[in-house]
Coordinates of C-alpha atoms and ligand atoms in Angstrom, one line a residue:
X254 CA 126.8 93.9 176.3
X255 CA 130.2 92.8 177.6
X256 CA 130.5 88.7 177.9
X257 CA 133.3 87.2 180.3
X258 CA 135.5 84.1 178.8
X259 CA 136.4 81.6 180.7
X260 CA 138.6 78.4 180.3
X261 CA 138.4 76.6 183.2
X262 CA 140.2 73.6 184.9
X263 CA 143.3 76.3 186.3
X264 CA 144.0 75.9 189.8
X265 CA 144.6 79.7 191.3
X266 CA 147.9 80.4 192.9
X267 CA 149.0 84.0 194.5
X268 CA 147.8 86.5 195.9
X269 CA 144.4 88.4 196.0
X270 CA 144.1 91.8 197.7
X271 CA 140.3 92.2 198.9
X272 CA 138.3 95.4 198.3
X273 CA 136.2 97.4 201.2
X274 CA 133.1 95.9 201.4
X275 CA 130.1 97.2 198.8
X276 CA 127.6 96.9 201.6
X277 CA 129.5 98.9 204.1
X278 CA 130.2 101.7 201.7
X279 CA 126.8 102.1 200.5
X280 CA 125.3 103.1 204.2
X281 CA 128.4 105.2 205.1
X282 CA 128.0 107.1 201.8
X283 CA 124.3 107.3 202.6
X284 CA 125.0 108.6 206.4
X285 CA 127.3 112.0 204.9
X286 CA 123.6 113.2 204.3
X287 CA 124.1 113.9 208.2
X288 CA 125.7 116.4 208.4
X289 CA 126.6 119.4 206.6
X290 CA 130.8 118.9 207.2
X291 CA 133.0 116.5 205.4
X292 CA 132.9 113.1 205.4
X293 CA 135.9 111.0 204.4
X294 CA 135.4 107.6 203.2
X295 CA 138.9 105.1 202.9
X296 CA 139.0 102.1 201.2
X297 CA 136.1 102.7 198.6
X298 CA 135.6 100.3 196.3
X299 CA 135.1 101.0 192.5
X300 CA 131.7 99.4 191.5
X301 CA 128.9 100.6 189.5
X302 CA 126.7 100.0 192.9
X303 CA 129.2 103.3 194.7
X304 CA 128.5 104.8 191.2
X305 CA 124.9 104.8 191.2
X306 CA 125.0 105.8 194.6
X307 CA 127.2 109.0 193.8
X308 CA 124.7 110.2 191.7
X309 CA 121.6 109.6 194.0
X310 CA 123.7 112.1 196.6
X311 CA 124.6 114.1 193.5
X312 CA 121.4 114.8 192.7
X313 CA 120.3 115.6 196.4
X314 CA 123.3 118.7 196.3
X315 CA 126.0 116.5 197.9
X316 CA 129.3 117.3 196.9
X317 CA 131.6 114.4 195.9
X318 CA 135.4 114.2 195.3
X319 CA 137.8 111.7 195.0
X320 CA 141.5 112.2 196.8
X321 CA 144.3 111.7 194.3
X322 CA 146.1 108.9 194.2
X323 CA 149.0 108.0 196.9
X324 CA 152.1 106.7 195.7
X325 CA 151.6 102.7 195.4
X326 CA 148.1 102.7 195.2
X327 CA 146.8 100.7 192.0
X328 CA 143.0 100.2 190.7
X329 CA 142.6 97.3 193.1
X330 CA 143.4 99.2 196.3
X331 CA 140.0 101.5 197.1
X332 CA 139.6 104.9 196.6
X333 CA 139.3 107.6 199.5
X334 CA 136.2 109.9 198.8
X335 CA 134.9 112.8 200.4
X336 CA 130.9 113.6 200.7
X337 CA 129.6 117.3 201.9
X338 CA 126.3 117.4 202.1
X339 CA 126.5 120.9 203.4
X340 CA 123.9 122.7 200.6
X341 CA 121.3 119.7 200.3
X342 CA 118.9 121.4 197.7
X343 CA 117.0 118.6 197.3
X344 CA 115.2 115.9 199.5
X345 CA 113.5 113.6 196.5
X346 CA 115.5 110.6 195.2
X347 CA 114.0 109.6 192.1
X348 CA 112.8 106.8 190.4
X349 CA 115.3 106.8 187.7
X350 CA 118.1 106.4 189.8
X351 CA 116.6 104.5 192.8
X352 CA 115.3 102.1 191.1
X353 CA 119.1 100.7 189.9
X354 CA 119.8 99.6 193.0
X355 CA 117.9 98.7 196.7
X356 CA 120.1 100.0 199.0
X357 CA 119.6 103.7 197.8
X358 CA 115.9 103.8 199.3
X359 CA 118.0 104.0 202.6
X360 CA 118.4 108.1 201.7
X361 CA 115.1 108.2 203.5
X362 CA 116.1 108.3 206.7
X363 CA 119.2 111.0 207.1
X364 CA 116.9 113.1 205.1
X365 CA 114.0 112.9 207.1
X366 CA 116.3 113.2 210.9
X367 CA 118.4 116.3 209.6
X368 CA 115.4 118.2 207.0
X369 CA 112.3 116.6 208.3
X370 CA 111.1 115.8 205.1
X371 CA 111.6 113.0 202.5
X372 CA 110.4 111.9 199.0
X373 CA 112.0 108.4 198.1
X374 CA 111.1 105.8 195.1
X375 CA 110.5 102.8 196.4
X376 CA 113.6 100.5 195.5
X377 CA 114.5 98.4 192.6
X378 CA 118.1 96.3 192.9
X379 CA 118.5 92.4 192.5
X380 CA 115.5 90.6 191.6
X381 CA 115.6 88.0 194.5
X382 CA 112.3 87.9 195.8
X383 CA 109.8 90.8 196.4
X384 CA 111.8 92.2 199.3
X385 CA 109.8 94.8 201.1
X386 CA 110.8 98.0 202.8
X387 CA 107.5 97.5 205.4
X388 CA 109.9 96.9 208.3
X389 CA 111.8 100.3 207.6
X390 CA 108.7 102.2 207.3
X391 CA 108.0 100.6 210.6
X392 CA 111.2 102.1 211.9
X393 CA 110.7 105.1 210.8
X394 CA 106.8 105.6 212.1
X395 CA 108.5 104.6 215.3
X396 CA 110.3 107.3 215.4
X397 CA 107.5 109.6 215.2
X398 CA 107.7 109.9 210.9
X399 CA 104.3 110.7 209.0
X400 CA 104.6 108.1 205.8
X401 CA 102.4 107.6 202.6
X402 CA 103.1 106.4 200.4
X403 CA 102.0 108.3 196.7
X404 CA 102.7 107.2 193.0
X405 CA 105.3 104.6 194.0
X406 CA 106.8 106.8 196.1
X407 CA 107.7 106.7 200.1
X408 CA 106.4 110.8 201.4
X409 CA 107.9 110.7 204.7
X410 CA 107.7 113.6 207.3
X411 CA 108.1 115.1 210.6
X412 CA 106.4 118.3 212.3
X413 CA 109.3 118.9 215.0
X414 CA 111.9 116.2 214.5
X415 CA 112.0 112.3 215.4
X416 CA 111.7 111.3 218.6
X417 CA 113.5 107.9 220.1
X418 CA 111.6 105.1 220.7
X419 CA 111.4 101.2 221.2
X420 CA 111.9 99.6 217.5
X421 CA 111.5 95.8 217.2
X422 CA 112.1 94.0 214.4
X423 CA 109.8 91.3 213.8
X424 CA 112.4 89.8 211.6
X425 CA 116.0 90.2 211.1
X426 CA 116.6 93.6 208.4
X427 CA 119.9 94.5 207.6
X428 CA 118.4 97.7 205.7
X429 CA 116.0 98.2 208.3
X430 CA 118.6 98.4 211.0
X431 CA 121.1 101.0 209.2
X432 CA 117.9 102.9 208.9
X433 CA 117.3 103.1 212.3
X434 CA 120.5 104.2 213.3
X435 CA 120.8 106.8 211.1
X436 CA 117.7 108.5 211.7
X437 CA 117.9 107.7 215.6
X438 CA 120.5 109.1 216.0
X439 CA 119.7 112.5 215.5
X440 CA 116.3 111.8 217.2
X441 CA 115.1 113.5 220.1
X442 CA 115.8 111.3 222.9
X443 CA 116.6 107.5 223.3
X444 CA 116.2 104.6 221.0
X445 CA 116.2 101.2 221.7
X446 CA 116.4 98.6 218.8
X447 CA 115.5 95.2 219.4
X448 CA 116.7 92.2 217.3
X449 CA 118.5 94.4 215.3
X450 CA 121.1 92.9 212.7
X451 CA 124.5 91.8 213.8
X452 CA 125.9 92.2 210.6
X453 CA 129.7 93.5 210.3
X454 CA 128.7 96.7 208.1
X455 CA 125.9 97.2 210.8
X456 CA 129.0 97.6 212.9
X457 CA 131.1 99.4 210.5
X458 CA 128.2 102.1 210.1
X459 CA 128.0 102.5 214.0
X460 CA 131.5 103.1 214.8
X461 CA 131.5 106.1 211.5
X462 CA 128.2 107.5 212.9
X463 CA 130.1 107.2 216.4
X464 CA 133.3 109.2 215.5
X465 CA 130.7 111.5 213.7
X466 CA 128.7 112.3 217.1
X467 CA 127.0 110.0 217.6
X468 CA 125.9 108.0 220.7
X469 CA 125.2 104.5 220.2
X470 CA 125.9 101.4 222.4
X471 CA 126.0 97.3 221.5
X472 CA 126.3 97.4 217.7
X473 CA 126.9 93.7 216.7
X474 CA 124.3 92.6 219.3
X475 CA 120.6 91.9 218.8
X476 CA 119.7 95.4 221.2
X477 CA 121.3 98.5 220.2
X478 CA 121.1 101.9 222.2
X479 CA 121.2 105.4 220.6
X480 CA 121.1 108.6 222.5
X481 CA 120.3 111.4 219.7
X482 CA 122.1 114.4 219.2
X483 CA 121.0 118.2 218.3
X484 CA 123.8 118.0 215.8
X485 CA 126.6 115.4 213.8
X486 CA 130.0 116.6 212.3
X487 CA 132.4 115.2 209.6
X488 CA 134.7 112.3 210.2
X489 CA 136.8 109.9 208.8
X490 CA 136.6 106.2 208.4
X491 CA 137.8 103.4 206.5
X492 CA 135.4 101.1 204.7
X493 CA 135.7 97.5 206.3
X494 CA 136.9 94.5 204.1
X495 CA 134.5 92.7 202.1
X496 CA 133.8 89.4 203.6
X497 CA 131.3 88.2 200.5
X498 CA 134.4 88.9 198.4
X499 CA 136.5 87.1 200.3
X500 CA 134.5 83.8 201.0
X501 CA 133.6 84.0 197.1
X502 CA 137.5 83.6 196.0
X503 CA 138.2 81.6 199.3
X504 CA 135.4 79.4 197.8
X505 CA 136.6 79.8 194.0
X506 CA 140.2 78.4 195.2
X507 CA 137.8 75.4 197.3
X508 CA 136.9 74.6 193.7
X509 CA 139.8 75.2 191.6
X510 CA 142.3 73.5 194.2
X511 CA 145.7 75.9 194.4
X512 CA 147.3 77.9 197.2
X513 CA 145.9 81.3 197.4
X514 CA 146.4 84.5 199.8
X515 CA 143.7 86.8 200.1
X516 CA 145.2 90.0 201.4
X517 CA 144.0 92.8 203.6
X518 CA 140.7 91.1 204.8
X519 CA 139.9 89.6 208.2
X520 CA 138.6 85.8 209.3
X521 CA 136.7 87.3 212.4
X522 CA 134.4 88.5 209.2
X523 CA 132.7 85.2 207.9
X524 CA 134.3 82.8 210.6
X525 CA 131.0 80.6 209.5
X526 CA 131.6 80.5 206.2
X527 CA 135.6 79.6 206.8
X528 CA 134.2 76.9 209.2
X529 CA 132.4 75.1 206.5
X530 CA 134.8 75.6 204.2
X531 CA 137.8 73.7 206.1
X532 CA 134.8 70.8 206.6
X533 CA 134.5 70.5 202.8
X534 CA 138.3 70.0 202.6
X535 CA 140.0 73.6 202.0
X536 CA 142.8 74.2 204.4
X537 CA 142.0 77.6 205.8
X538 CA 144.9 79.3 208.0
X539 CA 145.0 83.3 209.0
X540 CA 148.2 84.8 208.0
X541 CA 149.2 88.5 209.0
X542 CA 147.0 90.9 207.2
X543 CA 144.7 87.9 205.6
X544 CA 143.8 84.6 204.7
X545 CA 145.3 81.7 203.0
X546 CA 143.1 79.1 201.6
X547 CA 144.4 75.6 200.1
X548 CA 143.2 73.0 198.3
X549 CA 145.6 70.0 197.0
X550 CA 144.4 67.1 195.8
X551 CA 141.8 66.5 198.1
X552 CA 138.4 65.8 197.1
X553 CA 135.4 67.9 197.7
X554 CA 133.6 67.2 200.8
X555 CA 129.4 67.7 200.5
X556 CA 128.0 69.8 203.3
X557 CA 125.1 71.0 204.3
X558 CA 124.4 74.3 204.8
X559 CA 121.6 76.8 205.8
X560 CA 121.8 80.7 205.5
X561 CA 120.8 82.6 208.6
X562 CA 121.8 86.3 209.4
X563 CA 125.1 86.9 210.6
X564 CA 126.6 85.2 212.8
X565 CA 125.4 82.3 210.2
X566 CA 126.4 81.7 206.8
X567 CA 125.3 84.0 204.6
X568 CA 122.9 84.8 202.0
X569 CA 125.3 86.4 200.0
X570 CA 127.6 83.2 199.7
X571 CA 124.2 80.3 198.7
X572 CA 124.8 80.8 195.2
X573 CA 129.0 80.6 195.1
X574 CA 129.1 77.7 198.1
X575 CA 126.1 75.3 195.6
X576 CA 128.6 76.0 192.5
X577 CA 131.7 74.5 195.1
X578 CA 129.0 71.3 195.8
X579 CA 128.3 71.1 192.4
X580 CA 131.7 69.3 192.5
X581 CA 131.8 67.2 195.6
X582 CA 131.3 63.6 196.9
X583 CA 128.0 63.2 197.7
X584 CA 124.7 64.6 198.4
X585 CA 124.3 68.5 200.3
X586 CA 121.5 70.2 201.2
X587 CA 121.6 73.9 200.9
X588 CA 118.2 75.9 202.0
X589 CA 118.0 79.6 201.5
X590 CA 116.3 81.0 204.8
X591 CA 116.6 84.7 204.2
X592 CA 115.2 85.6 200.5
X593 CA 113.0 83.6 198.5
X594 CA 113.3 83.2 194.5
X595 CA 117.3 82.9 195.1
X596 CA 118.2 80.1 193.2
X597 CA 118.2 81.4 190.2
X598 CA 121.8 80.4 189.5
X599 CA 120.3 76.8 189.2
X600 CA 119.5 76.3 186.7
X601 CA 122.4 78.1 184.4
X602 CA 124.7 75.9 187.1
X603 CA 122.6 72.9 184.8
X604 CA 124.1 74.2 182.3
X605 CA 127.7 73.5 182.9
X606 CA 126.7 69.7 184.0
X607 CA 125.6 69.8 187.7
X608 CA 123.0 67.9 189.3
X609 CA 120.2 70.3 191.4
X610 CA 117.0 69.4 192.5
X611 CA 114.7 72.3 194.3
X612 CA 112.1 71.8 196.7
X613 CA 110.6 75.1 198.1
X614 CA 113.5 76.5 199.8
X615 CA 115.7 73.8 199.6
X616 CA 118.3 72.9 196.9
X617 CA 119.8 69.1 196.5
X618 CA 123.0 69.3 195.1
X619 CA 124.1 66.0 194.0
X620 CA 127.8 66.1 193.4
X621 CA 128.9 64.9 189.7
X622 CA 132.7 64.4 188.6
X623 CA 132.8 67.3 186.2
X624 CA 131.4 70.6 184.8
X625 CA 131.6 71.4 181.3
X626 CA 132.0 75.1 180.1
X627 CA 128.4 76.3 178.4
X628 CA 127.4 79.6 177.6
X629 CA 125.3 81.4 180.8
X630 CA 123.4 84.1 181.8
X631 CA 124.0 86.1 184.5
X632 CA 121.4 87.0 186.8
X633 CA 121.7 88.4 190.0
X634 CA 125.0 89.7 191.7
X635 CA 125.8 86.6 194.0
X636 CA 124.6 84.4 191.1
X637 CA 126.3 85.6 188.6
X638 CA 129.8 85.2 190.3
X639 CA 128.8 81.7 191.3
X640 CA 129.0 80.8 187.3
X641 CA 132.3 82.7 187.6
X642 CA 133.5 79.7 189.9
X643 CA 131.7 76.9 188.5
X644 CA 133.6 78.1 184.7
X645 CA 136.5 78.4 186.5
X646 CA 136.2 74.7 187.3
X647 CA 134.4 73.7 184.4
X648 CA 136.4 71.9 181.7
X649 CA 136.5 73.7 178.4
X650 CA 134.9 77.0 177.6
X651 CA 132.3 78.8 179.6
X652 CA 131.0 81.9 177.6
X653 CA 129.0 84.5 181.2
X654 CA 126.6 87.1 179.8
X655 CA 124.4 89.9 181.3
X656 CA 128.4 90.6 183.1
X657 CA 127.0 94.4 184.3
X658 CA 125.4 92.0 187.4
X659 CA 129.0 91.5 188.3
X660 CA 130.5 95.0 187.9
X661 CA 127.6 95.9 190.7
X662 CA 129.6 94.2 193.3
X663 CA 133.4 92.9 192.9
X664 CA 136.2 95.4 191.5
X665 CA 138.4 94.3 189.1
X666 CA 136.8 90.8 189.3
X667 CA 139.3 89.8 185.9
X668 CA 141.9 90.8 187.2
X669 CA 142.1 89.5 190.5
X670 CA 141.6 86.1 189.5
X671 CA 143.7 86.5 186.3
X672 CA 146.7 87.3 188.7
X673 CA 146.5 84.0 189.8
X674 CA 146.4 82.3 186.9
X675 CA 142.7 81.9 185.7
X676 CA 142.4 82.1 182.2
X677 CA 139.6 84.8 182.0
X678 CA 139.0 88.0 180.2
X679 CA 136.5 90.2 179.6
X680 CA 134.9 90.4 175.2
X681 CA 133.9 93.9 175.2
X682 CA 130.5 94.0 173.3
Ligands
UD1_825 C1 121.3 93.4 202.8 C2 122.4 93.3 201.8 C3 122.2 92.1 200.9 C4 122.0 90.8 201.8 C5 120.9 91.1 202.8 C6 120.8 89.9 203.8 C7 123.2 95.5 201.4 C8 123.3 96.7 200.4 N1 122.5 94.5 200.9 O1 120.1 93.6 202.0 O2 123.4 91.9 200.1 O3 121.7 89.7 201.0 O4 121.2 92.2 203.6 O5 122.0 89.7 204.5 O6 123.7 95.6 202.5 N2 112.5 92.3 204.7 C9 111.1 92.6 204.9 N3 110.7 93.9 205.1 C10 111.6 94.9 205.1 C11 113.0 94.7 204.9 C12 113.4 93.4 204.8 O7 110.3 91.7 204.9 O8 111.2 96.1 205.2 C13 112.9 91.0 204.6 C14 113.6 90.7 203.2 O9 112.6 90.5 202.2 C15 114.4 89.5 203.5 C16 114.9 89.8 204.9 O10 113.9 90.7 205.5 O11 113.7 88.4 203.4 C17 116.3 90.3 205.1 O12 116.4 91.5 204.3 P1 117.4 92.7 204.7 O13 118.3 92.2 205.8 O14 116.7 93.9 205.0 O15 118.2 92.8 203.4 P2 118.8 94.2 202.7 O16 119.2 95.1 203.8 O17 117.9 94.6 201.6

């Protein structure tokens, strides 16, 4: 198994361009299963995640291509895909390949709007709690679905297509709300969700499904409106930037110290997270076409913070922001509202020399002068890349395993920060 080397105490300097977001790919890869015409997808970026993904549509009849290359265009800008799902031969998704990766289970609802029938695994993916798809059943059953579910696996149907309805989550899902657009929007009739999630790449989905046929009003609020339609048709869309990437370097450079531009993303995307970085002492400024984040000599203010769907901080940046507090003056609080069992990083974190104390949901990060490098073990996506940034600090050597946690989510990870000076490279096993 590949191992990542690190040796740390290099501030970053230059530039970092930012891929299209992972979790806004993933649901408008998912949504090509639509509609029989072609769907073109920009700004793809090149994960095992989108690969996995490929080959759940694959195996569903979906044909998949990828554009040549334009002039200028290296590995780190995205790729531009096209998805027909025009001769969909298929509508069960496995557990071999579901259970790679959550996200996939999503596959349920296209199929069951546009073929009234689906057979789905229920889903695998990072091992941060028990994470439940009850609330997209619910969606679904809302809709007018039949569901049982047989030998692990979610049988979902419909006599004469979905019909809209009033769908209100009890609790704030992501997941559950890209379901429900997708398969409302070819339902008969109107939907209204209710505390649906605000997230950008809820957004992102609803203005592809939108240029796709779709009709849906007041995506980024907590009520979202969806008139179906008898029919959608292709479209093309560029993937949105990817904010966890860009607060996980923009944190990285927090640590490190170092002048860095992150290129071709957007502050409007994780203004929370920005806003707690400047209180920890980064200097955060937008410049055209990204974000420049500084750290000079200052020390490392400790914050508190609590993760709340978006517009809060997110989930997806606990694990990197604790490695950054790891370093800094003073006590901070950090509790984890959104998944349970996600501190997993803590105690590899130990490793390198930091101070964390856990009670239930809440992690005590007492600040300590220095990390030493250690060998660690990767173990989720988000807490895997937190030990990136914590060895990147770290004096000495840190030695990551278990690295295939990182290819899931951020292209050309080496790279990037290797461009701006980190000494890091990848041992192939
Ligand atoms: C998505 C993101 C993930 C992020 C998470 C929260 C993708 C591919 N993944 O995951 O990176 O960490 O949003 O921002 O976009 N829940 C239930 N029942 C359900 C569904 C969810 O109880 O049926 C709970 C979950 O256990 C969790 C909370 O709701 O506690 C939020 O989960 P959700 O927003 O659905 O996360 P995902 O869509 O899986």
């Amino acid at each position: 198994m590949d191992r990542i080397h690190i040796t740390g105490g290099v501030p970053l300097n230059g530039t970092i361009p930012i891929s299209g977001a992972k979790n806004a790919a993933l649901p408008l890869m998912i949504a090509s299963l639509l509609t029989g015409d072609t769907l073109e997808l920009a700004n793809v970026p090149r994960l095992a995640d989108i690969a996995a993904l490929t080959r759940i549509l694959g195996n569903h009849g979906v044909d998949h291509m990828v554009v040549g290359k334009r002039p200028g265009q290296t590995t780190e800008t995205g790729q531009t895909i096209r998805l027909t799902a025009s001769n969909v031969i298929d509508t069960t998704a496995p557990y071999e390949l579901v259970s790679t990766m959550r996200a996939s289970f999503w596959v349920v609802a296209p199929l069951l709007a546009r073929f009234g029938e689906a057979k789905v695994s229920l889903p695998g993916g990072c091992a941060i709690g028990t994470r439940p798809v009850d609330l997209l059943i619910m969606a679904l059953e809302r809709l007018g679905a039949q569901i049982e579910i047989d030998a692990g696996y979610v049988v979902a149907k419909t006599k004469n297509g979905l019909r809209g309805a009033e769908i209100d989550f009890p609790k704030v899902t992501v997941g559950g709300t890209h379901v429900a657009l997708m398969a409302a929007s070819l339902a008969y009739g109107t939907t209204v969700i209710s505390n649906a999630a605000r997230e950008p790449e809820v957004v992102d989905l609803a203005e592809c499904l939108t240029k796709m046929g779709a009709r849906i009003q007041g995506a980024g609020t907590p009520r979202i409106v969806i008139e179906g339609v008898a029919r959608m048709n292709g479209a093309r869309h560029e993937v949105l930037p990817d904010r966890i990437e860009t607060g996980t370097y923009a944190m990285a450079v927090a640590m490190t110290g170092g002048d860095v531009v992150l290129e071709n993303t957007r502050a409007d995307l994780l203004h929370s997270a920005l806003d707690i970085l400047s209180t920890t002492g980064a200097e955060i400024t937008q410049v055209p076409g990204g974000i420049r984040v500084r750290r000079n000599g200052a020390g490392i203010a400790a914050v508190d913070v609590t993760t709340d769907p978006f517009p809060g901080f997110p989930t997806d940046l606990q694990a990197q922001f604790m490695a950054l507090m790891t370093l800094a003056n003073g006590q901070s609080q950090i509790r984890e509202t959104i998944f349970e069992n996600r501190f997993m990083h803590v105690q590899e974190l130990a490793r390198l020399g930091a101070r964390i104390r856990l009670e239930g949901d809440l992690a005590i990060v007492e600040g300590v002068d220095r990390l030493k490098g250690a060998p660690v073990m990767a173990t989720d996506l988000r807490a895997s890349v937190s030990l990136v940034i914590a060895g990147l600090a770290a004096e000495g050597e840190t030695q990551i395993n278990r690295v295939y946690h990182l290819d899931r989510g951020f292209e050309a990870l080496e790279a990037k920060l290797a461009r701006c000076g980190a000494r890091i490279e990848r041992v192939r096993a």
